[in-house]
Amino acid sequence: MSKTEVVVYENPDLLAAAAAARLVTRIVDVQAAKGSASVVLTGGGTGIAILRELRESSARDAIDWSRLDVYWGDERFVPADSDERNEKQAREALLDHVPLDPKRVHAMAPSDGEFGDDVDAAAAAYAEILTPDVPAFDIMLLGLGGEGHTASIFPESPAVFEKDRSVVAVRDCPKPPPTRISLTLPAIRRAQDIWLVTGGEAKADAVSQALAGAGEVQIPVAGARGSRRTLWLLDRGSASKLTKVYQTPTA
Ligand SMILES: O=C1O[C@H](COP(=O)(O)O)[C@@H](O)[C@H](O)[C@H]1O
C-alpha cells in the first residue's frame, strides 16, 4: 500500500532547498541500490526553483549524473528556443551544468522539431520512448495549478479521461500556451515516488481538495499517486487550507 505524506515548509525558498536536498538523497540511494535512477521533471515555478537549488548545492556532486535518466511529465508545444519551454527552463536551471549522458535526457519534441507542428505525432513519439512498458520512474516531480491541473492534464479535459495511451497531445489549455504534450494519469501512476511540489496561496484550494479525496476529473492532481509513495512538499501558503495540522520542519 503506497503512503501519502505531507511536509509543510515555512516559505517557498526553504521548500525548494529542502526538495533539492531530498532529491540528492533519493537519487543517490536508488543509484546505490540499482545502479541507475530515473527522474521525471516538471515545469512551473517551484519545479524550476528546485532544479536551481540543486545546481547551487555542492551535494549535487554526490549524484552520478551519467547514470540518471531524465524525462518530463509535460511540455509546452512551442519552438525549441522559447522561454516557455519546460525543457529550456530545466536546462538553464540545472541540466546544462551537470555531466548528464545526453542519450539519457528524454525531452518532448518542440513545435519546430522533427514533427513540425504536428502535436499528435510529437506525443506519439514520446509514447514510443516509453515502450514497451512505461518505466516505473524512481522519482516524479509534479507541480499543480490553482484549478487542480497537474502535468498538462486539466480538469474535465479529454486528457483526464485517457485510459489507454501513456502520452497525449493537449489542446485549448486554459493556461497558456494552449498546446501541450502530457503524460496521462495511468502513466503518471507508474512512478514509484511522486513528489507534488507547490507554493503559494493560489494553490491552497487545489491542495486541500486533492488531499480531501476529490475526484481526478475535477481535480486531476488528486489522481497523481506513486506506487510506493506520494509526498506533498508545500509551503505555508499552499498548505493554508488544509484542515489537518501538518508539522513544519525547523530545517
Ligand atoms: O504550465 C505548467 O504549470 C504547472 C504549475 O506551474 P506553476 O508555475 O503554477 O507552479 C506545472 O506543473 C506544469 O509542468 C507546467 O507545464
PDB file of C-alpha atoms and ligand atoms in Angstrom:
ATOM      1  CA  MET A   1       0.000   0.000   0.000  1.00  0.00           C
ATOM      2  CA  SER A   2       1.523   3.318  -1.028  1.00  0.00           C
ATOM      3  CA  LYS A   3       1.999   6.046   1.566  1.00  0.00           C
ATOM      4  CA  THR A   4       0.822   9.651   1.319  1.00  0.00           C
ATOM      5  CA  GLU A   5       2.806  12.172   3.336  1.00  0.00           C
ATOM      6  CA  VAL A   6       2.687  15.943   3.618  1.00  0.00           C
ATOM      7  CA  VAL A   7       5.544  18.194   4.651  1.00  0.00           C
ATOM      8  CA  VAL A   8       4.986  21.927   5.043  1.00  0.00           C
ATOM      9  CA  TYR A   9       7.919  24.337   4.891  1.00  0.00           C
ATOM     10  CA  GLU A  10       7.972  27.857   6.207  1.00  0.00           C
ATOM     11  CA  ASN A  11       8.359  29.555   2.830  1.00  0.00           C
ATOM     12  CA  PRO A  12       8.893  28.758  -0.887  1.00  0.00           C
ATOM     13  CA  ASP A  13      12.679  29.182  -0.703  1.00  0.00           C
ATOM     14  CA  LEU A  14      13.005  26.640   2.072  1.00  0.00           C
ATOM     15  CA  LEU A  15      10.654  24.310   0.210  1.00  0.00           C
ATOM     16  CA  ALA A  16      12.842  24.440  -2.919  1.00  0.00           C
ATOM     17  CA  ALA A  17      16.096  23.973  -0.984  1.00  0.00           C
ATOM     18  CA  ALA A  18      14.718  21.064   1.047  1.00  0.00           C
ATOM     19  CA  ALA A  19      13.256  19.362  -2.027  1.00  0.00           C
ATOM     20  CA  ALA A  20      16.614  19.664  -3.797  1.00  0.00           C
ATOM     21  CA  ALA A  21      18.325  18.053  -0.788  1.00  0.00           C
ATOM     22  CA  ARG A  22      15.740  15.242  -0.771  1.00  0.00           C
ATOM     23  CA  LEU A  23      16.330  14.713  -4.470  1.00  0.00           C
ATOM     24  CA  VAL A  24      20.067  14.212  -3.962  1.00  0.00           C
ATOM     25  CA  THR A  25      19.443  11.699  -1.183  1.00  0.00           C
ATOM     26  CA  ARG A  26      16.834   9.725  -3.094  1.00  0.00           C
ATOM     27  CA  ILE A  27      18.785   9.601  -6.370  1.00  0.00           C
ATOM     28  CA  VAL A  28      21.973   8.527  -4.553  1.00  0.00           C
ATOM     29  CA  ASP A  29      20.067   5.823  -2.651  1.00  0.00           C
ATOM     30  CA  VAL A  30      18.436   4.483  -5.824  1.00  0.00           C
ATOM     31  CA  GLN A  31      21.743   4.505  -7.713  1.00  0.00           C
ATOM     32  CA  ALA A  32      23.405   2.635  -4.842  1.00  0.00           C
ATOM     33  CA  ALA A  33      20.632   0.038  -4.873  1.00  0.00           C
ATOM     34  CA  LYS A  34      20.102  -0.437  -8.613  1.00  0.00           C
ATOM     35  CA  GLY A  35      22.990   1.203 -10.441  1.00  0.00           C
ATOM     36  CA  SER A  36      20.943   3.883 -12.182  1.00  0.00           C
ATOM     37  CA  ALA A  37      17.956   6.087 -11.426  1.00  0.00           C
ATOM     38  CA  SER A  38      15.227   7.895 -13.324  1.00  0.00           C
ATOM     39  CA  VAL A  39      13.625  11.220 -12.601  1.00  0.00           C
ATOM     40  CA  VAL A  40      10.662  12.920 -14.255  1.00  0.00           C
ATOM     41  CA  LEU A  41      10.810  16.718 -14.224  1.00  0.00           C
ATOM     42  CA  THR A  42       8.020  19.258 -14.019  1.00  0.00           C
ATOM     43  CA  GLY A  43       7.780  22.799 -15.277  1.00  0.00           C
ATOM     44  CA  GLY A  44       6.411  25.609 -13.150  1.00  0.00           C
ATOM     45  CA  GLY A  45       7.853  27.982 -10.595  1.00  0.00           C
ATOM     46  CA  THR A  46       8.534  25.507  -7.795  1.00  0.00           C
ATOM     47  CA  GLY A  47       9.811  22.729 -10.066  1.00  0.00           C
ATOM     48  CA  ILE A  48      12.368  25.003 -11.702  1.00  0.00           C
ATOM     49  CA  ALA A  49      13.362  26.588  -8.367  1.00  0.00           C
ATOM     50  CA  ILE A  50      14.201  23.095  -7.072  1.00  0.00           C
ATOM     51  CA  LEU A  51      16.487  22.487 -10.053  1.00  0.00           C
ATOM     52  CA  ARG A  52      18.199  25.839  -9.483  1.00  0.00           C
ATOM     53  CA  GLU A  53      18.757  24.926  -5.819  1.00  0.00           C
ATOM     54  CA  LEU A  54      20.205  21.594  -6.863  1.00  0.00           C
ATOM     55  CA  ARG A  55      22.607  23.322  -9.237  1.00  0.00           C
ATOM     56  CA  GLU A  56      23.803  25.579  -6.430  1.00  0.00           C
ATOM     57  CA  SER A  57      24.221  22.752  -3.916  1.00  0.00           C
ATOM     58  CA  SER A  58      27.657  21.161  -3.514  1.00  0.00           C
ATOM     59  CA  ALA A  59      25.810  17.930  -2.622  1.00  0.00           C
ATOM     60  CA  ARG A  60      24.878  17.618  -6.287  1.00  0.00           C
ATOM     61  CA  ASP A  61      28.300  16.038  -6.866  1.00  0.00           C
ATOM     62  CA  ALA A  62      27.150  13.007  -4.868  1.00  0.00           C
ATOM     63  CA  ILE A  63      24.916  12.079  -7.823  1.00  0.00           C
ATOM     64  CA  ASP A  64      26.384  10.021 -10.649  1.00  0.00           C
ATOM     65  CA  TRP A  65      24.833  12.129 -13.406  1.00  0.00           C
ATOM     66  CA  SER A  66      25.943   9.721 -16.109  1.00  0.00           C
ATOM     67  CA  ARG A  67      23.638   7.090 -14.631  1.00  0.00           C
ATOM     68  CA  LEU A  68      20.499   9.202 -14.460  1.00  0.00           C
ATOM     69  CA  ASP A  69      17.609   9.098 -16.940  1.00  0.00           C
ATOM     70  CA  VAL A  70      15.676  12.345 -17.233  1.00  0.00           C
ATOM     71  CA  TYR A  71      12.098  12.570 -18.527  1.00  0.00           C
ATOM     72  CA  TRP A  72       9.375  15.215 -18.463  1.00  0.00           C
ATOM     73  CA  GLY A  73       5.816  14.937 -17.207  1.00  0.00           C
ATOM     74  CA  ASP A  74       4.603  17.579 -19.652  1.00  0.00           C
ATOM     75  CA  GLU A  75       5.846  20.109 -22.135  1.00  0.00           C
ATOM     76  CA  ARG A  76       4.553  23.284 -23.716  1.00  0.00           C
ATOM     77  CA  PHE A  77       4.395  22.735 -27.514  1.00  0.00           C
ATOM     78  CA  VAL A  78       6.349  25.825 -28.558  1.00  0.00           C
ATOM     79  CA  PRO A  79       9.600  26.337 -30.512  1.00  0.00           C
ATOM     80  CA  ALA A  80      12.786  24.894 -29.007  1.00  0.00           C
ATOM     81  CA  ASP A  81      14.172  28.324 -28.154  1.00  0.00           C
ATOM     82  CA  SER A  82      11.006  29.588 -26.455  1.00  0.00           C
ATOM     83  CA  ASP A  83      11.436  30.635 -22.849  1.00  0.00           C
ATOM     84  CA  GLU A  84       8.089  28.961 -22.164  1.00  0.00           C
ATOM     85  CA  ARG A  85       9.525  25.526 -22.820  1.00  0.00           C
ATOM     86  CA  ASN A  86       9.890  23.397 -19.703  1.00  0.00           C
ATOM     87  CA  GLU A  87      12.984  21.733 -21.187  1.00  0.00           C
ATOM     88  CA  LYS A  88      14.708  25.072 -21.843  1.00  0.00           C
ATOM     89  CA  GLN A  89      13.999  26.257 -18.307  1.00  0.00           C
ATOM     90  CA  ALA A  90      15.284  22.980 -16.850  1.00  0.00           C
ATOM     91  CA  ARG A  91      18.437  23.118 -18.955  1.00  0.00           C
ATOM     92  CA  GLU A  92      19.194  26.661 -17.862  1.00  0.00           C
ATOM     93  CA  ALA A  93      18.445  25.896 -14.218  1.00  0.00           C
ATOM     94  CA  LEU A  94      20.405  22.639 -13.971  1.00  0.00           C
ATOM     95  CA  LEU A  95      20.760  20.213 -16.843  1.00  0.00           C
ATOM     96  CA  ASP A  96      23.326  22.201 -18.828  1.00  0.00           C
ATOM     97  CA  HIS A  97      25.519  22.430 -15.732  1.00  0.00           C
ATOM     98  CA  VAL A  98      25.900  18.755 -14.818  1.00  0.00           C
ATOM     99  CA  PRO A  99      27.553  15.860 -16.692  1.00  0.00           C
ATOM    100  CA  LEU A 100      24.419  14.033 -17.860  1.00  0.00           C
ATOM    101  CA  ASP A 101      24.595  11.472 -20.644  1.00  0.00           C
ATOM    102  CA  PRO A 102      22.734  13.256 -23.490  1.00  0.00           C
ATOM    103  CA  LYS A 103      21.295   9.920 -24.616  1.00  0.00           C
ATOM    104  CA  ARG A 104      19.550   9.620 -21.262  1.00  0.00           C
ATOM    105  CA  VAL A 105      17.837  13.014 -21.445  1.00  0.00           C
ATOM    106  CA  HIS A 106      14.418  12.319 -22.964  1.00  0.00           C
ATOM    107  CA  ALA A 107      12.821  15.621 -23.929  1.00  0.00           C
ATOM    108  CA  MET A 108       9.442  16.013 -25.618  1.00  0.00           C
ATOM    109  CA  ALA A 109       9.605  17.454 -29.142  1.00  0.00           C
ATOM    110  CA  PRO A 110       9.221  21.215 -29.708  1.00  0.00           C
ATOM    111  CA  SER A 111       6.847  22.672 -32.308  1.00  0.00           C
ATOM    112  CA  ASP A 112       9.744  23.324 -34.703  1.00  0.00           C
ATOM    113  CA  GLY A 113      11.334  19.904 -34.269  1.00  0.00           C
ATOM    114  CA  GLU A 114      11.224  16.775 -36.369  1.00  0.00           C
ATOM    115  CA  PHE A 115       7.401  16.568 -36.231  1.00  0.00           C
ATOM    116  CA  GLY A 116       6.850  20.210 -37.118  1.00  0.00           C
ATOM    117  CA  ASP A 117       3.585  21.496 -35.691  1.00  0.00           C
ATOM    118  CA  ASP A 118       2.019  18.012 -35.555  1.00  0.00           C
ATOM    119  CA  VAL A 119       1.496  17.740 -31.810  1.00  0.00           C
ATOM    120  CA  ASP A 120      -0.182  14.325 -32.108  1.00  0.00           C
ATOM    121  CA  ALA A 121       2.911  12.915 -33.827  1.00  0.00           C
ATOM    122  CA  ALA A 122       5.145  14.504 -31.179  1.00  0.00           C
ATOM    123  CA  ALA A 123       3.052  12.948 -28.384  1.00  0.00           C
ATOM    124  CA  ALA A 124       3.065   9.536 -30.116  1.00  0.00           C
ATOM    125  CA  ALA A 125       6.854   9.724 -30.457  1.00  0.00           C
ATOM    126  CA  TYR A 126       7.228  10.324 -26.727  1.00  0.00           C
ATOM    127  CA  ALA A 127       4.904   7.392 -26.016  1.00  0.00           C
ATOM    128  CA  GLU A 128       7.217   5.304 -28.191  1.00  0.00           C
ATOM    129  CA  ILE A 129      10.176   6.282 -25.989  1.00  0.00           C
ATOM    130  CA  LEU A 130       8.221   4.900 -23.030  1.00  0.00           C
ATOM    131  CA  THR A 131       7.598   1.489 -24.647  1.00  0.00           C
ATOM    132  CA  PRO A 132       7.259  -1.429 -24.289  1.00  0.00           C
ATOM    133  CA  ASP A 133       6.138  -0.617 -20.738  1.00  0.00           C
ATOM    134  CA  VAL A 134       6.061   2.832 -19.219  1.00  0.00           C
ATOM    135  CA  PRO A 135       9.069   2.829 -16.864  1.00  0.00           C
ATOM    136  CA  ALA A 136       8.425   2.588 -13.138  1.00  0.00           C
ATOM    137  CA  PHE A 137      10.089   6.002 -12.744  1.00  0.00           C
ATOM    138  CA  ASP A 138      12.008   6.300  -9.473  1.00  0.00           C
ATOM    139  CA  ILE A 139      11.008   9.895  -8.744  1.00  0.00           C
ATOM    140  CA  MET A 140       8.429  12.030 -10.493  1.00  0.00           C
ATOM    141  CA  LEU A 141       8.172  15.733  -9.660  1.00  0.00           C
ATOM    142  CA  LEU A 142       4.800  17.283 -10.378  1.00  0.00           C
ATOM    143  CA  GLY A 143       3.525  20.810  -9.927  1.00  0.00           C
ATOM    144  CA  LEU A 144      -0.109  21.812  -9.949  1.00  0.00           C
ATOM    145  CA  GLY A 145      -2.356  24.667 -10.918  1.00  0.00           C
ATOM    146  CA  GLY A 146      -4.852  26.517  -8.768  1.00  0.00           C
ATOM    147  CA  GLU A 147      -7.701  24.831 -10.662  1.00  0.00           C
ATOM    148  CA  GLY A 148      -6.205  21.393  -9.948  1.00  0.00           C
ATOM    149  CA  HIS A 149      -4.283  20.553 -13.132  1.00  0.00           C
ATOM    150  CA  THR A 150      -1.096  18.549 -12.944  1.00  0.00           C
ATOM    151  CA  ALA A 151       1.396  17.931 -15.763  1.00  0.00           C
ATOM    152  CA  SER A 152      -0.858  19.288 -18.570  1.00  0.00           C
ATOM    153  CA  ILE A 153      -3.964  17.382 -17.507  1.00  0.00           C
ATOM    154  CA  PHE A 154      -6.642  20.000 -16.915  1.00  0.00           C
ATOM    155  CA  PRO A 155      -9.986  19.492 -15.120  1.00  0.00           C
ATOM    156  CA  GLU A 156     -12.724  17.909 -17.254  1.00  0.00           C
ATOM    157  CA  SER A 157     -10.411  17.878 -20.320  1.00  0.00           C
ATOM    158  CA  PRO A 158     -10.042  14.892 -22.695  1.00  0.00           C
ATOM    159  CA  ALA A 159      -6.635  14.058 -21.184  1.00  0.00           C
ATOM    160  CA  VAL A 160      -8.112  13.319 -17.777  1.00  0.00           C
ATOM    161  CA  PHE A 161     -10.312  10.586 -19.269  1.00  0.00           C
ATOM    162  CA  GLU A 162      -7.446   8.878 -21.122  1.00  0.00           C
ATOM    163  CA  LYS A 163      -7.099   5.265 -20.023  1.00  0.00           C
ATOM    164  CA  ASP A 164      -5.036   3.629 -22.779  1.00  0.00           C
ATOM    165  CA  ARG A 165      -2.324   5.971 -24.013  1.00  0.00           C
ATOM    166  CA  SER A 166       0.678   6.978 -21.899  1.00  0.00           C
ATOM    167  CA  VAL A 167       1.189  10.360 -23.601  1.00  0.00           C
ATOM    168  CA  VAL A 168      -1.342  12.658 -25.257  1.00  0.00           C
ATOM    169  CA  ALA A 169      -1.476  15.903 -27.181  1.00  0.00           C
ATOM    170  CA  VAL A 170      -3.358  18.583 -25.260  1.00  0.00           C
ATOM    171  CA  ARG A 171      -5.162  21.457 -26.977  1.00  0.00           C
ATOM    172  CA  ASP A 172      -7.072  24.527 -25.807  1.00  0.00           C
ATOM    173  CA  CYS A 173      -5.452  24.598 -22.361  1.00  0.00           C
ATOM    174  CA  PRO A 174      -6.983  27.257 -20.124  1.00  0.00           C
ATOM    175  CA  LYS A 175      -3.431  28.223 -19.102  1.00  0.00           C
ATOM    176  CA  PRO A 176      -1.163  29.431 -21.932  1.00  0.00           C
ATOM    177  CA  PRO A 177       0.433  28.194 -24.062  1.00  0.00           C
ATOM    178  CA  PRO A 178      -2.672  26.374 -25.316  1.00  0.00           C
ATOM    179  CA  THR A 179      -0.998  23.382 -26.977  1.00  0.00           C
ATOM    180  CA  ARG A 180       0.983  20.894 -24.922  1.00  0.00           C
ATOM    181  CA  ILE A 181       2.115  17.291 -24.559  1.00  0.00           C
ATOM    182  CA  SER A 182       1.426  15.417 -21.334  1.00  0.00           C
ATOM    183  CA  LEU A 183       1.831  12.090 -19.640  1.00  0.00           C
ATOM    184  CA  THR A 184      -1.579  10.692 -18.736  1.00  0.00           C
ATOM    185  CA  LEU A 185      -2.670   9.665 -15.250  1.00  0.00           C
ATOM    186  CA  PRO A 186      -2.092   5.921 -15.898  1.00  0.00           C
ATOM    187  CA  ALA A 187       1.495   6.731 -16.967  1.00  0.00           C
ATOM    188  CA  ILE A 188       1.980   9.062 -14.001  1.00  0.00           C
ATOM    189  CA  ARG A 189       0.827   6.325 -11.636  1.00  0.00           C
ATOM    190  CA  ARG A 190       3.650   4.062 -12.913  1.00  0.00           C
ATOM    191  CA  ALA A 191       6.074   6.227 -10.897  1.00  0.00           C
ATOM    192  CA  GLN A 192       7.287   4.766  -7.628  1.00  0.00           C
ATOM    193  CA  ASP A 193       7.612   8.106  -5.852  1.00  0.00           C
ATOM    194  CA  ILE A 194       5.541  11.116  -6.798  1.00  0.00           C
ATOM    195  CA  TRP A 195       6.519  14.400  -5.186  1.00  0.00           C
ATOM    196  CA  LEU A 196       3.885  17.103  -5.533  1.00  0.00           C
ATOM    197  CA  VAL A 197       5.708  20.384  -5.173  1.00  0.00           C
ATOM    198  CA  THR A 198       3.956  23.710  -4.970  1.00  0.00           C
ATOM    199  CA  GLY A 199       3.961  27.003  -3.138  1.00  0.00           C
ATOM    200  CA  GLY A 200       1.661  29.973  -2.692  1.00  0.00           C
ATOM    201  CA  GLU A 201      -1.901  30.565  -1.536  1.00  0.00           C
ATOM    202  CA  ALA A 202      -3.230  30.372  -5.104  1.00  0.00           C
ATOM    203  CA  LYS A 203      -2.685  26.600  -4.900  1.00  0.00           C
ATOM    204  CA  ALA A 204      -4.297  26.139  -1.481  1.00  0.00           C
ATOM    205  CA  ASP A 205      -7.797  25.141  -2.667  1.00  0.00           C
ATOM    206  CA  ALA A 206      -6.492  22.532  -5.111  1.00  0.00           C
ATOM    207  CA  VAL A 207      -4.124  21.093  -2.495  1.00  0.00           C
ATOM    208  CA  SER A 208      -6.825  20.798   0.158  1.00  0.00           C
ATOM    209  CA  GLN A 209      -9.366  19.321  -2.258  1.00  0.00           C
ATOM    210  CA  ALA A 210      -6.900  16.736  -3.575  1.00  0.00           C
ATOM    211  CA  LEU A 211      -5.878  15.691  -0.065  1.00  0.00           C
ATOM    212  CA  ALA A 212      -9.528  15.523   0.992  1.00  0.00           C
ATOM    213  CA  GLY A 213     -10.160  12.930  -1.721  1.00  0.00           C
ATOM    214  CA  ALA A 214     -11.565  14.968  -4.633  1.00  0.00           C
ATOM    215  CA  GLY A 215     -12.219  13.142  -7.905  1.00  0.00           C
ATOM    216  CA  GLU A 216      -9.494  13.270 -10.540  1.00  0.00           C
ATOM    217  CA  VAL A 217     -11.839  14.507 -13.275  1.00  0.00           C
ATOM    218  CA  GLN A 218     -12.480  17.730 -11.350  1.00  0.00           C
ATOM    219  CA  ILE A 219      -9.059  17.924  -9.648  1.00  0.00           C
ATOM    220  CA  PRO A 220      -6.607  15.932 -11.804  1.00  0.00           C
ATOM    221  CA  VAL A 221      -3.771  16.216  -9.275  1.00  0.00           C
ATOM    222  CA  ALA A 222      -5.879  14.042  -6.964  1.00  0.00           C
ATOM    223  CA  GLY A 223      -5.163  11.174  -9.360  1.00  0.00           C
ATOM    224  CA  ALA A 224      -1.371  11.528  -9.126  1.00  0.00           C
ATOM    225  CA  ARG A 225      -0.297   8.778  -6.760  1.00  0.00           C
ATOM    226  CA  GLY A 226       3.024   6.952  -6.674  1.00  0.00           C
ATOM    227  CA  SER A 227       3.080   3.161  -6.384  1.00  0.00           C
ATOM    228  CA  ARG A 228       5.471   3.412  -3.417  1.00  0.00           C
ATOM    229  CA  ARG A 229       4.971   6.894  -2.043  1.00  0.00           C
ATOM    230  CA  THR A 230       3.131  10.157  -2.659  1.00  0.00           C
ATOM    231  CA  LEU A 231       4.866  13.067  -0.996  1.00  0.00           C
ATOM    232  CA  TRP A 232       3.408  16.562  -0.886  1.00  0.00           C
ATOM    233  CA  LEU A 233       6.064  19.234  -0.382  1.00  0.00           C
ATOM    234  CA  LEU A 234       4.303  22.501   0.389  1.00  0.00           C
ATOM    235  CA  ASP A 235       4.916  25.918   1.828  1.00  0.00           C
ATOM    236  CA  ARG A 236       2.654  27.624   4.356  1.00  0.00           C
ATOM    237  CA  GLY A 237       0.696  29.362   1.600  1.00  0.00           C
ATOM    238  CA  SER A 238      -0.196  26.264  -0.424  1.00  0.00           C
ATOM    239  CA  ALA A 239      -0.950  24.376   2.809  1.00  0.00           C
ATOM    240  CA  SER A 240      -3.096  27.157   4.255  1.00  0.00           C
ATOM    241  CA  LYS A 241      -6.442  25.471   3.594  1.00  0.00           C
ATOM    242  CA  LEU A 242      -5.565  22.051   4.948  1.00  0.00           C
ATOM    243  CA  THR A 243      -7.810  21.170   7.845  1.00  0.00           C
ATOM    244  CA  LYS A 244      -5.389  18.709   9.418  1.00  0.00           C
ATOM    245  CA  VAL A 245      -2.318  20.266  11.021  1.00  0.00           C
ATOM    246  CA  TYR A 246       0.975  19.143   9.494  1.00  0.00           C
ATOM    247  CA  GLN A 247       4.267  19.683  11.246  1.00  0.00           C
ATOM    248  CA  THR A 248       6.570  22.339   9.820  1.00  0.00           C
ATOM    249  CA  PRO A 249      10.168  21.141   9.874  1.00  0.00           C
ATOM    250  CA  THR A 250      12.544  23.527  11.515  1.00  0.00           C
ATOM    251  CA  ALA A 251      15.252  22.865   8.905  1.00  0.00           C
TER     252      ALA A 251
HETATM  253  O1  LIG B   1       2.190  25.050 -17.078  1.00  0.00           O
HETATM  254  C1  LIG B   1       2.592  24.377 -16.153  1.00  0.00           C
HETATM  255  O2  LIG B   1       2.215  24.701 -14.891  1.00  0.00           O
HETATM  256  C2  LIG B   1       2.273  23.788 -13.809  1.00  0.00           C
HETATM  257  C3  LIG B   1       2.316  24.583 -12.494  1.00  0.00           C
HETATM  258  O3  LIG B   1       3.182  25.701 -12.618  1.00  0.00           O
HETATM  259  P1  LIG B   1       3.276  26.862 -11.507  1.00  0.00           P
HETATM  260  O4  LIG B   1       4.285  27.841 -12.037  1.00  0.00           O
HETATM  261  O5  LIG B   1       1.920  27.459 -11.369  1.00  0.00           O
HETATM  262  O6  LIG B   1       3.716  26.204 -10.240  1.00  0.00           O
HETATM  263  C4  LIG B   1       3.422  22.809 -13.968  1.00  0.00           C
HETATM  264  O7  LIG B   1       3.245  21.789 -13.046  1.00  0.00           O
HETATM  265  C5  LIG B   1       3.475  22.240 -15.387  1.00  0.00           C
HETATM  266  O8  LIG B   1       4.566  21.352 -15.547  1.00  0.00           O
HETATM  267  C6  LIG B   1       3.637  23.354 -16.361  1.00  0.00           C
HETATM  268  O9  LIG B   1       3.695  22.919 -17.710  1.00  0.00           O
END
